[in-house]
Short mmCIF file of C-alpha atoms and ligand atoms in Angstrom, two decimals:
data_model
loop_
_atom_site.label_atom_id
_atom_site.label_comp_id
_atom_site.label_asym_id
_atom_site.label_seq_id
_atom_site.Cartn_x
_atom_site.Cartn_y
_atom_site.Cartn_z
CA UNK L 1 -0.61 -29.02 0.09
CA UNK L 2 -3.72 -26.83 -0.13
CA UNK L 3 -3.61 -23.81 -2.59
CA UNK L 4 -3.11 -20.86 -0.24
CA UNK L 5 -5.64 -17.85 0.06
CA UNK L 6 -3.34 -15.04 -1.33
CA UNK L 7 -3.73 -11.75 0.79
CA UNK L 8 -2.15 -8.45 -0.10
CA UNK L 9 -1.65 -4.94 1.12
CA UNK L 10 0.43 -1.92 0.68
CA UNK L 11 2.14 -2.93 3.68
CA UNK L 12 1.82 -4.51 6.95
CA UNK L 13 -1.71 -2.98 8.06
CA UNK L 14 -3.33 -6.03 5.96
CA UNK L 15 -2.06 -8.28 8.88
CA UNK L 16 -5.42 -7.33 10.58
CA UNK L 17 -7.10 -9.26 7.94
CA UNK L 18 -4.57 -12.27 8.26
CA UNK L 19 -5.61 -12.37 11.97
CA UNK L 20 -9.10 -12.36 11.29
CA UNK L 21 -8.57 -14.82 8.64
CA UNK L 22 -6.44 -17.00 11.11
CA UNK L 23 -9.29 -16.66 13.82
CA UNK L 24 -11.92 -17.82 11.49
CA UNK L 25 -10.38 -20.07 9.09
CA UNK L 26 -7.63 -21.78 11.04
CA UNK L 27 -7.07 -24.86 8.33
CA UNK L 28 -6.38 -22.45 5.23
CA UNK L 29 -3.05 -21.80 4.24
CA UNK L 30 -2.27 -17.96 3.76
CA UNK L 31 0.34 -16.33 1.45
CA UNK L 32 0.39 -12.53 2.38
CA UNK L 33 2.56 -10.23 0.69
CA UNK L 34 2.77 -6.44 1.65
CA UNK L 35 4.23 -3.94 -0.68
CA UNK L 36 6.33 -2.40 2.07
CA UNK L 37 8.80 -0.89 -0.43
CA UNK L 38 6.15 1.32 -1.89
CA UNK L 39 3.76 2.10 1.11
CA UNK L 40 1.79 4.31 1.51
CA UNK L 41 -0.58 3.84 -1.61
CA UNK L 42 -3.25 6.22 0.19
CA UNK L 43 -1.45 9.36 -1.17
CA UNK L 44 -1.08 7.89 -4.61
CA UNK L 45 -3.18 8.11 -7.98
CA UNK L 46 -5.84 5.26 -8.77
CA UNK L 47 -3.71 4.70 -11.85
CA UNK L 48 -0.48 3.88 -10.03
CA UNK L 49 -2.47 1.95 -7.25
CA UNK L 50 -3.93 -0.45 -9.98
CA UNK L 51 -0.85 -1.01 -11.86
CA UNK L 52 0.79 -1.97 -8.08
CA UNK L 53 -2.54 -4.09 -7.32
CA UNK L 54 -1.88 -6.27 -10.72
CA UNK L 55 1.73 -6.74 -10.07
CA UNK L 56 0.96 -7.76 -6.54
CA UNK L 57 -1.85 -10.18 -7.61
CA UNK L 58 0.23 -11.59 -10.47
CA UNK L 59 2.60 -12.63 -7.68
CA UNK L 60 0.05 -14.52 -5.58
CA UNK L 61 -1.11 -16.11 -8.74
CA UNK L 62 2.41 -17.74 -9.16
CA UNK L 63 2.17 -19.05 -5.93
CA UNK L 64 -1.18 -20.75 -7.06
CA UNK L 65 -3.43 -18.89 -4.94
CA UNK L 66 -7.03 -19.96 -5.22
CA UNK L 67 -8.56 -16.82 -4.09
CA UNK L 68 -7.21 -13.17 -3.83
CA UNK L 69 -8.11 -11.03 -0.76
CA UNK L 70 -7.48 -7.43 -1.31
CA UNK L 71 -6.69 -6.57 2.37
CA UNK L 72 -6.03 -2.88 1.87
CA UNK L 73 -9.18 -0.47 1.63
CA UNK L 74 -7.20 1.85 -0.79
CA UNK L 75 -6.60 -0.83 -3.39
CA UNK L 76 -10.46 -2.21 -2.53
CA UNK L 77 -11.47 1.40 -3.56
CA UNK L 78 -9.95 1.78 -6.74
CA UNK L 79 -9.12 -1.30 -8.33
CA UNK L 80 -11.19 -4.24 -7.66
CA UNK L 81 -13.12 -3.89 -11.03
CA UNK L 82 -9.70 -4.14 -12.81
CA UNK L 83 -8.60 -7.06 -10.69
CA UNK L 84 -11.84 -8.97 -11.39
CA UNK L 85 -11.60 -8.55 -15.17
CA UNK L 86 -7.79 -9.45 -15.00
CA UNK L 87 -7.73 -12.33 -12.67
CA UNK L 88 -8.96 -16.27 -13.21
CA UNK L 89 -9.67 -16.69 -9.47
CA UNK L 90 -12.16 -14.91 -7.05
CA UNK L 91 -11.16 -11.43 -5.57
CA UNK L 92 -12.70 -10.32 -2.33
CA UNK L 93 -11.87 -6.53 -1.19
CA UNK L 94 -12.63 -4.93 2.17
CA UNK L 95 -15.28 -2.42 1.01
CA UNK L 96 -18.50 -4.36 0.48
CA UNK L 97 -18.21 -6.38 3.49
CA UNK L 98 -17.64 -3.15 5.77
CA UNK L 99 -20.67 -1.52 4.07
CA UNK L 100 -22.73 -4.40 4.85
CA UNK L 101 -21.94 -4.69 8.29
CA UNK L 102 -22.20 -0.84 8.83
CA UNK L 103 -25.92 -1.03 7.42
CA UNK L 104 -26.80 -3.86 9.62
CA UNK L 105 -25.61 -1.88 12.60
CA UNK L 106 -26.48 1.49 12.26
CA UNK L 107 -30.04 2.54 13.85
CA UNK L 108 -30.18 6.23 12.62
CA UNK L 109 -28.98 5.61 9.29
CA UNK L 110 -26.00 8.09 9.68
CA UNK L 111 -22.67 6.39 9.11
CA UNK L 112 -19.09 7.89 9.26
CA UNK L 113 -16.29 6.53 7.19
CA UNK L 114 -12.44 7.08 7.99
CA UNK L 115 -9.72 6.09 5.64
CA UNK L 116 -6.61 7.31 3.52
CA UNK L 117 -7.08 10.28 1.20
CA UNK L 118 -7.47 7.93 -1.97
CA UNK L 119 -10.27 5.96 -0.16
CA UNK L 120 -12.32 8.98 0.79
CA UNK L 121 -11.74 10.61 -2.50
CA UNK L 122 -12.98 7.56 -4.29
CA UNK L 123 -16.39 7.74 -2.86
CA UNK L 124 -16.27 3.91 -2.74
CA UNK L 125 -17.89 3.47 0.66
CA UNK L 126 -20.27 5.93 -0.03
CA UNK L 127 -21.46 4.50 -3.20
CA UNK L 128 -21.67 0.68 -1.46
CA UNK L 129 -23.60 2.04 1.59
CA UNK L 130 -26.02 3.80 -0.67
CA UNK L 131 -26.44 0.76 -2.98
CA UNK L 132 -27.43 -1.11 0.11
CA UNK L 133 -29.64 1.58 1.52
CA UNK L 134 -30.40 5.00 -0.47
CA UNK L 135 -31.66 6.49 2.63
CA UNK L 136 -28.13 6.32 4.40
CA UNK L 137 -26.14 9.52 5.36
CA UNK L 138 -22.68 9.13 5.01
CA UNK L 139 -20.14 11.56 6.50
CA UNK L 140 -16.43 11.07 5.55
CA UNK L 141 -13.20 11.99 6.66
CA UNK L 142 -9.70 11.53 5.27
CA UNK L 143 -7.27 10.77 8.25
CA UNK L 144 -3.87 10.94 6.50
CA UNK L 145 -1.90 11.37 9.96
CA UNK L 146 -3.37 7.97 11.43
CA UNK L 147 -1.15 5.58 9.46
CA UNK L 148 2.07 7.07 10.40
CA UNK L 149 1.08 7.21 14.12
CA UNK L 150 0.18 3.61 14.09
CA UNK L 151 3.22 2.48 12.04
CA UNK L 152 5.21 4.19 14.79
CA UNK L 153 3.58 2.34 17.40
CA UNK L 154 1.70 5.30 19.14
CA UNK L 155 -1.37 3.25 19.65
CA UNK L 156 -1.83 4.55 23.26
CA UNK L 157 -0.57 8.14 23.21
CA UNK L 158 -1.73 11.62 23.74
CA UNK L 159 -0.50 12.73 20.49
CA UNK L 160 -2.79 9.88 18.82
CA UNK L 161 -5.75 11.03 21.27
CA UNK L 162 -5.36 14.59 19.89
CA UNK L 163 -5.02 13.64 16.12
CA UNK L 164 -8.45 11.26 16.69
CA UNK L 165 -10.17 14.08 18.70
CA UNK L 166 -9.70 16.32 15.47
CA UNK L 167 -10.67 14.21 13.06
CA UNK L 168 -13.69 12.29 14.90
CA UNK L 169 -15.23 15.00 16.88
CA UNK L 170 -16.91 16.69 14.23
CA UNK L 171 -18.30 13.65 12.86
CA UNK L 172 -19.65 12.55 16.42
CA UNK L 173 -21.18 15.92 16.61
CA UNK L 174 -22.92 15.43 13.43
CA UNK L 175 -24.76 12.45 14.96
CA UNK L 176 -23.10 9.30 13.48
CA UNK L 177 -23.86 6.26 15.24
CA UNK L 178 -21.53 3.99 13.35
CA UNK L 179 -18.02 4.48 11.99
CA UNK L 180 -16.41 2.27 9.36
CA UNK L 181 -12.86 1.94 10.11
CA UNK L 182 -11.97 2.22 6.34
CA UNK L 183 -8.14 1.48 6.26
CA UNK L 184 -6.53 -1.69 7.41
CA UNK L 185 -4.34 -0.25 9.81
CA UNK L 186 -7.21 1.27 11.77
CA UNK L 187 -8.29 -1.69 13.93
CA UNK L 188 -5.12 -1.50 15.86
CA UNK L 189 -6.13 1.80 17.00
CA UNK L 190 -9.68 0.47 17.89
CA UNK L 191 -9.69 1.19 21.60
CA UNK L 192 -8.41 4.91 21.15
CA UNK L 193 -11.04 5.41 18.44
CA UNK L 194 -13.88 4.00 20.67
CA UNK L 195 -12.56 6.26 23.50
CA UNK L 196 -12.49 9.34 21.35
CA UNK L 197 -15.90 8.60 20.46
CA UNK L 198 -16.79 8.29 24.23
CA UNK L 199 -17.91 4.70 23.46
CA UNK L 200 -21.05 5.94 21.99
CA UNK L 201 -20.37 5.09 18.33
CA UNK L 202 -20.20 1.56 17.09
CA UNK L 203 -17.17 0.67 14.98
CA UNK L 204 -16.93 -1.50 12.03
CA UNK L 205 -13.84 -3.31 11.61
CA UNK L 206 -13.17 -3.98 7.99
CA UNK L 207 -10.91 -6.70 8.53
CA UNK L 208 -13.25 -9.00 10.30
CA UNK L 209 -16.09 -8.50 7.97
CA UNK L 210 -13.71 -9.33 4.99
CA UNK L 211 -13.06 -12.72 6.95
CA UNK L 212 -16.45 -13.57 6.90
CA UNK L 213 -16.95 -13.10 3.18
CA UNK L 214 -13.83 -15.12 2.58
CA UNK L 215 -15.32 -17.96 4.61
CA UNK L 216 -18.89 -17.43 2.87
CA UNK L 217 -17.14 -17.70 -0.58
CA UNK L 218 -15.05 -20.69 0.25
CA UNK L 219 -18.16 -22.53 1.46
CA UNK L 220 -20.26 -21.40 -1.53
CA UNK L 221 -17.57 -22.39 -4.16
CA UNK L 222 -16.42 -25.58 -2.42
CA UNK L 223 -12.88 -23.91 -2.21
CA UNK L 224 -12.38 -24.77 1.72
CA UNK L 225 -9.17 -26.63 2.80
CA UNK L 226 -9.96 -30.09 3.73
CA UNK L 227 -8.66 -32.13 6.58
CA UNK L 228 -7.59 -31.21 10.18
CA UNK L 229 -4.11 -29.91 9.71
CA UNK L 230 -3.61 -26.20 10.87
CA UNK L 231 -2.82 -23.87 7.96
CA UNK L 232 0.22 -22.29 7.39
CA UNK L 233 1.29 -18.25 7.15
CA UNK L 234 4.04 -16.98 4.77
CA UNK L 235 4.62 -13.63 4.81
CA UNK L 236 6.63 -11.78 2.22
CA UNK L 237 7.46 -8.07 2.32
CA UNK L 238 9.06 -6.10 -0.68
CA UNK L 239 11.10 -4.24 1.62
CA UNK L 240 12.19 -4.67 5.32
CA UNK L 241 9.75 -3.36 7.94
CA UNK L 242 11.18 -4.58 11.45
CA UNK L 243 9.71 -1.69 13.51
CA UNK L 244 6.15 -1.82 12.13
CA UNK L 245 6.16 -5.65 11.96
CA UNK L 246 6.90 -5.86 15.47
CA UNK L 247 4.09 -3.38 16.47
CA UNK L 248 1.60 -5.52 14.46
CA UNK L 249 2.90 -8.82 16.01
CA UNK L 250 2.60 -7.47 19.15
CA UNK L 251 -1.04 -5.48 18.74
CA UNK L 252 -2.30 -8.55 16.94
CA UNK L 253 -0.72 -11.57 18.79
CA UNK L 254 -0.22 -12.99 15.25
CA UNK L 255 2.30 -15.81 14.98
CA UNK L 256 4.34 -14.61 11.73
CA UNK L 257 7.29 -16.69 11.71
CA UNK L 258 10.17 -15.83 9.36
CA UNK L 259 9.36 -12.97 6.79
CA UNK L 260 11.01 -13.22 3.37
CA UNK L 261 11.99 -10.01 1.62
CA UNK L 262 11.46 -10.35 -2.02
CA UNK L 263 10.81 -7.91 -5.01
CA UNK L 264 7.58 -7.68 -7.20
CA UNK L 265 8.89 -8.07 -10.51
N1 LIG Y 301 -3.42 -0.41 4.15
C1 LIG Y 301 -3.90 0.76 3.34
C2 LIG Y 301 -5.56 1.03 3.55
O1 LIG Y 301 -6.25 0.01 4.05
C3 LIG Y 301 -3.37 2.20 4.16
C4 LIG Y 301 -1.81 2.46 4.26
C5 LIG Y 301 -1.57 2.97 2.61
O2 LIG Y 301 -1.65 4.21 2.65
O3 LIG Y 301 -1.20 2.33 1.95
O4 LIG Y 301 -6.06 1.80 3.05
#
């Protein structure tokens, strides 16, 4: 039995990262934990998010994870240094891969970033983008209404379109040519976001870029699964979340199988 890649998120949004991992690395076993009992993290303090992240990572280590993927922008923006210092396995978040992709895509060096309040407040994307290119201009916007709309399954809905227009139009008028979807829920809204931006802005899906970084790291550190057998996916949630789970299953077309409910401690 191969050691799994451990993936965690504040809830179910991180399944967008799992989907990207399954597509790119079909032979890898994946153990996913979503902290549905304590979601959302996006409005919580950095200290609380760090503590929750260490607890979830501990659970993944007990499952013998060879690598930990932080499939949550909020956690990635505040807790990566603590996790890297505390854990004996490599840790990959979503911020750096997303920032790299945005810098590669932008032509006018004006990048927009959307995310939860905690992600935007942390300035993590701005710092990562500027570390790659000091001349980049970053326009950020916290979009706290998007996660509830997505979790309600309103992926194609007038209410969502109005909300997106309110958040995105100022950035578009300001001239961004690239937008980082800085929350693992947001890829589910990509078609509506693209439409709201009149298909004139390139979208950076942090889930897909994170999966590419995982592939690179597995190869570099000789950690990739050997053999041809298809990898397994185990999903554990800290509380039942049937509604959003079916939204994610349908939107992502991800084979999830049985979901176990387990508490963290
Ligand atoms: N999955 C989280 C993120 O990527 C958003 C949900 C939350 O607020 O916990 O930031």
